[in-house]
XYZ file of C-alpha atoms in Angstrom:
297
model
C -42.076 25.696 -13.453
C -41.852 28.130 -10.533
C -39.618 27.486 -7.504
C -40.437 29.060 -4.147
C -38.397 28.645 -0.952
C -40.394 27.721 2.121
C -40.296 26.235 5.634
C -42.709 23.331 5.959
C -43.201 20.436 8.392
C -40.052 21.413 10.301
C -37.818 21.078 7.235
C -36.434 23.715 4.949
C -37.392 22.712 1.430
C -38.281 24.064 -1.951
C -41.799 24.130 -3.366
C -42.037 23.425 -7.094
C -45.217 24.392 -8.889
C -46.002 24.068 -12.571
C -47.396 27.130 -14.352
C -50.864 25.591 -14.457
C -50.850 25.331 -10.676
C -50.583 21.534 -10.528
C -48.093 19.078 -9.025
C -46.996 20.927 -5.911
C -44.318 19.019 -3.977
C -41.292 19.623 -1.756
C -37.597 18.852 -2.066
C -35.159 18.144 0.751
C -32.830 20.962 1.716
C -29.555 20.244 -0.077
C -26.708 21.790 -2.021
C -24.845 20.905 -5.213
C -21.410 19.350 -4.979
C -18.647 20.105 -7.497
C -19.292 16.916 -9.468
C -22.904 17.490 -10.441
C -24.288 15.682 -7.416
C -26.434 16.534 -4.412
C -25.532 16.641 -0.712
C -28.588 16.548 1.562
C -28.400 18.803 4.607
C -28.546 16.409 7.616
C -29.584 19.211 9.970
C -32.756 20.008 8.001
C -34.273 16.548 7.640
C -37.990 15.986 8.414
C -38.877 14.760 11.883
C -41.184 12.002 10.664
C -40.195 8.915 8.635
C -43.474 8.924 6.662
C -42.975 12.542 5.640
C -39.337 11.811 4.849
C -40.393 8.980 2.525
C -42.695 11.281 0.595
C -40.219 14.146 0.302
C -37.312 11.824 -0.542
C -39.281 10.305 -3.418
C -40.200 13.696 -4.854
C -36.632 14.946 -4.318
C -35.156 12.103 -6.372
C -37.658 12.832 -9.145
C -36.724 16.512 -9.146
C -32.987 15.883 -9.082
C -33.305 13.351 -11.885
C -35.185 15.930 -13.985
C -32.465 18.492 -13.273
C -29.772 16.061 -14.508
C -28.121 15.506 -11.142
C -25.959 12.441 -10.565
C -24.994 11.145 -7.126
C -26.932 11.856 -3.934
C -25.185 11.870 -0.547
C -27.551 11.287 2.381
C -26.112 11.542 5.904
C -28.461 10.146 8.550
C -27.632 10.923 12.217
C -28.385 8.453 14.999
C -31.656 10.144 15.854
C -32.828 9.532 12.274
C -32.046 5.796 12.239
C -35.674 5.014 11.351
C -35.033 6.783 8.015
C -32.529 4.101 6.941
C -35.072 1.474 5.743
C -36.987 4.264 3.971
C -33.868 5.266 2.046
C -33.019 1.627 1.229
C -36.508 1.110 -0.168
C -35.917 4.082 -2.493
C -32.676 2.518 -3.760
C -30.031 4.050 -1.496
C -27.002 1.991 -0.485
C -24.652 2.128 2.499
C -21.410 4.012 1.889
C -19.851 4.192 5.349
C -20.730 4.639 9.001
C -19.204 6.520 11.924
C -20.155 6.514 15.589
C -22.763 9.255 15.116
C -24.135 8.685 11.597
C -24.495 6.471 8.544
C -23.770 7.811 5.055
C -25.921 6.514 2.190
C -25.706 7.142 -1.538
C -27.916 6.976 -4.604
C -26.677 7.064 -8.206
C -29.283 8.606 -10.498
C -28.019 8.082 -14.107
C -28.612 4.762 -15.823
C -24.884 4.147 -16.145
C -22.036 2.797 -13.964
C -21.819 4.574 -10.613
C -18.952 7.067 -10.427
C -19.218 7.897 -6.722
C -15.947 7.303 -4.844
C -15.871 4.207 -2.646
C -15.453 4.289 1.108
C -11.936 4.684 2.528
C -9.971 1.532 1.747
C -7.082 1.829 4.210
C -6.301 2.194 7.885
C -3.018 3.892 8.833
C -0.766 2.841 11.681
C 2.551 4.106 13.052
C 5.396 2.663 15.061
C 8.035 4.651 16.932
C 11.702 3.611 16.804
C 13.213 5.534 19.718
C 16.890 5.078 20.602
C 18.609 6.949 23.431
C 22.233 8.028 23.848
C 23.056 4.680 25.493
C 22.046 2.804 22.350
C 18.918 1.502 24.073
C 15.605 1.188 22.249
C 12.255 2.039 23.818
C 10.081 -1.095 23.858
C 6.737 -2.216 25.248
C 4.817 -5.393 25.990
C 1.099 -5.146 25.224
C -1.609 -6.412 27.562
C -3.771 -7.639 24.698
C -2.096 -9.338 21.746
C -2.136 -12.491 19.629
C -0.979 -15.599 21.473
C 2.127 -15.947 19.310
C 3.257 -12.429 20.346
C 2.983 -12.964 24.114
C 6.278 -11.985 25.751
C 7.524 -9.990 22.761
C 9.183 -6.657 23.439
C 8.089 -4.485 20.539
C 8.112 -0.890 19.353
C 5.272 1.370 20.547
C 2.577 1.360 17.854
C -0.918 2.644 17.190
C -3.340 4.112 14.666
C -3.437 7.611 13.221
C -6.392 9.709 14.322
C -8.673 11.569 11.925
C -6.918 14.672 10.484
C -3.667 13.728 12.243
C -0.236 13.819 10.603
C 1.882 10.671 10.450
C 4.716 12.327 12.364
C 2.504 13.784 15.099
C 0.677 10.468 15.414
C 3.952 8.627 16.028
C 4.995 11.124 18.694
C 1.550 10.932 20.339
C 1.448 7.118 20.410
C 4.877 6.876 22.033
C 3.858 9.462 24.618
C 0.535 7.736 25.375
C 2.025 4.261 25.756
C 5.297 5.058 27.519
C 5.170 8.633 28.814
C 8.321 9.437 26.819
C 8.420 12.761 24.946
C 10.018 12.523 21.520
C 10.876 14.540 18.440
C 10.169 13.217 14.948
C 13.184 12.657 12.702
C 12.217 10.510 9.708
C 9.899 7.920 8.247
C 12.266 4.972 7.938
C 10.061 2.527 6.044
C 6.444 1.463 5.679
C 4.500 -1.721 5.142
C 1.471 -2.134 2.861
C -0.775 -5.140 3.598
C -4.270 -6.118 2.448
C -7.375 -7.684 4.015
C -6.101 -6.866 7.490
C -9.288 -5.795 9.292
C -12.813 -5.898 7.876
C -11.292 -6.387 4.405
C -9.455 -3.042 4.637
C -5.852 -2.564 3.593
C -3.251 -1.363 6.064
C -0.419 1.161 5.803
C 2.051 0.998 8.674
C 4.818 3.624 8.987
C 7.953 3.092 11.093
C 9.179 6.480 12.317
C 12.540 7.298 13.883
C 12.087 9.549 16.910
C 14.576 11.299 19.180
C 13.798 11.023 22.906
C 13.660 14.304 24.814
C 12.751 12.712 28.154
C 13.750 9.460 29.875
C 11.240 8.626 32.596
C 8.808 5.892 31.563
C 5.188 6.039 32.674
C 3.066 3.396 30.984
C -0.562 3.467 29.909
C -1.744 0.531 32.024
C -4.971 0.160 30.031
C -3.176 -1.350 27.052
C 0.495 -1.693 28.009
C 1.779 -4.421 30.313
C 5.272 -3.019 30.624
C 7.766 -0.670 28.956
C 11.498 -0.175 29.293
C 14.734 0.891 27.656
C 16.302 -2.273 26.242
C 19.799 -2.741 24.848
C 19.531 -2.710 21.074
C 21.432 -5.997 20.737
C 19.078 -7.699 23.217
C 16.062 -6.376 21.367
C 17.330 -7.675 18.023
C 18.135 -11.135 19.395
C 14.577 -11.901 20.489
C 13.487 -15.158 18.792
C 10.278 -13.596 17.507
C 12.293 -10.847 15.812
C 14.840 -13.218 14.313
C 12.183 -15.685 13.207
C 9.961 -13.229 11.320
C 11.115 -11.869 7.972
C 9.030 -8.707 8.284
C 10.174 -7.821 11.818
C 13.788 -8.617 11.021
C 13.859 -6.501 7.867
C 12.288 -3.522 9.667
C 14.915 -3.732 12.411
C 17.674 -4.081 9.793
C 16.512 -0.779 8.290
C 16.444 0.881 11.713
C 19.969 -0.287 12.504
C 21.220 0.878 9.112
C 19.847 4.342 9.883
C 21.681 4.434 13.224
C 24.891 3.563 11.368
C 24.291 6.338 8.809
C 24.072 3.711 6.053
C 20.474 4.619 5.282
C 18.348 7.733 5.161
C 14.627 7.895 5.632
C 12.074 10.493 4.607
C 11.939 13.875 6.310
C 8.700 15.860 6.457
C 8.221 19.209 4.748
C 5.148 21.426 4.719
C 4.152 22.208 1.143
C 1.345 24.200 -0.467
C 0.132 23.068 -3.882
C -1.497 25.386 -6.404
C -3.936 22.606 -7.289
C -5.883 22.917 -4.034
C -4.124 25.725 -2.114
C -3.865 23.418 0.897
C -0.928 22.881 3.213
C 0.200 19.264 3.022
C 3.021 17.156 4.425
C 5.441 15.933 1.777
C 7.913 13.237 2.825
C 11.140 12.951 0.862
C 14.794 12.089 1.170
C 17.470 14.808 1.203
C 20.557 13.552 -0.600
C 23.041 16.327 0.176
C 24.805 17.061 3.434
C 22.719 20.143 4.164
C 20.099 18.066 5.869
C 17.210 20.124 7.290
C 16.182 19.668 10.889
C 12.974 17.868 11.801
C 10.893 21.051 11.868
C 8.598 21.467 8.877
C 9.711 24.026 6.319
C 7.283 25.654 3.899
C 7.507 25.993 0.164
C 5.243 26.354 -2.850
C 4.825 23.887 -5.694
């Protein structure tokens, strides 16, 4: 079999031709992943769904012959008419974002080993206490009926490629206008089947305020203020909920130096040579400041 690179029908592909000159066909532009699979180049897809159907079929045949395993097919919005074509060939949905849908195909006749879609969403809450022993609290414009009137900690979701500690600082700033400095992760909650059958990780972070003037985000926040810690704790909704009460107990213990949370440290691992954030507790009195130090595992 001879392989010749070519540009055809607006798509970069490979032409495979047997030595006798028969069975000429094209294969979608793609590259091998590190697990013996194929990742199709979404920028070099055919323009026409009929042509895509033909090339996709021949591509699967070729990749099967070459012993490939999983196929990752990313279809942008402007290629939405390719979705039913891929489903007809045996592809399945993996996940979707605002600009694309990712589909997969497992070639071997054995259990699929492709990793599943992300199973968790990650949220953060900021516990901010000033020098007057007042806690920064908000009332949300949109909330469950049972939470109407509750003064709560500023909370939100982590953005893509965002650190837990920077996400907590950002959410507090967005909701209240208060600038803060990350100190520790005090505790976190792990819950399941929260939204669209996804699990939820929620991190409570202790932050030090570095400004005092409140300026709320009036799109999602009804009101925000500095509230006396004792008044905050005594709210019926706090006292009547085991989860809320335990979280506040931990926060108060940290203020009283009866508890230590997890500081963040920047660490590089030899396994992937990537800089990561490692959260751990320092047990001696030489406690590092909140800035991230670097080390090597």
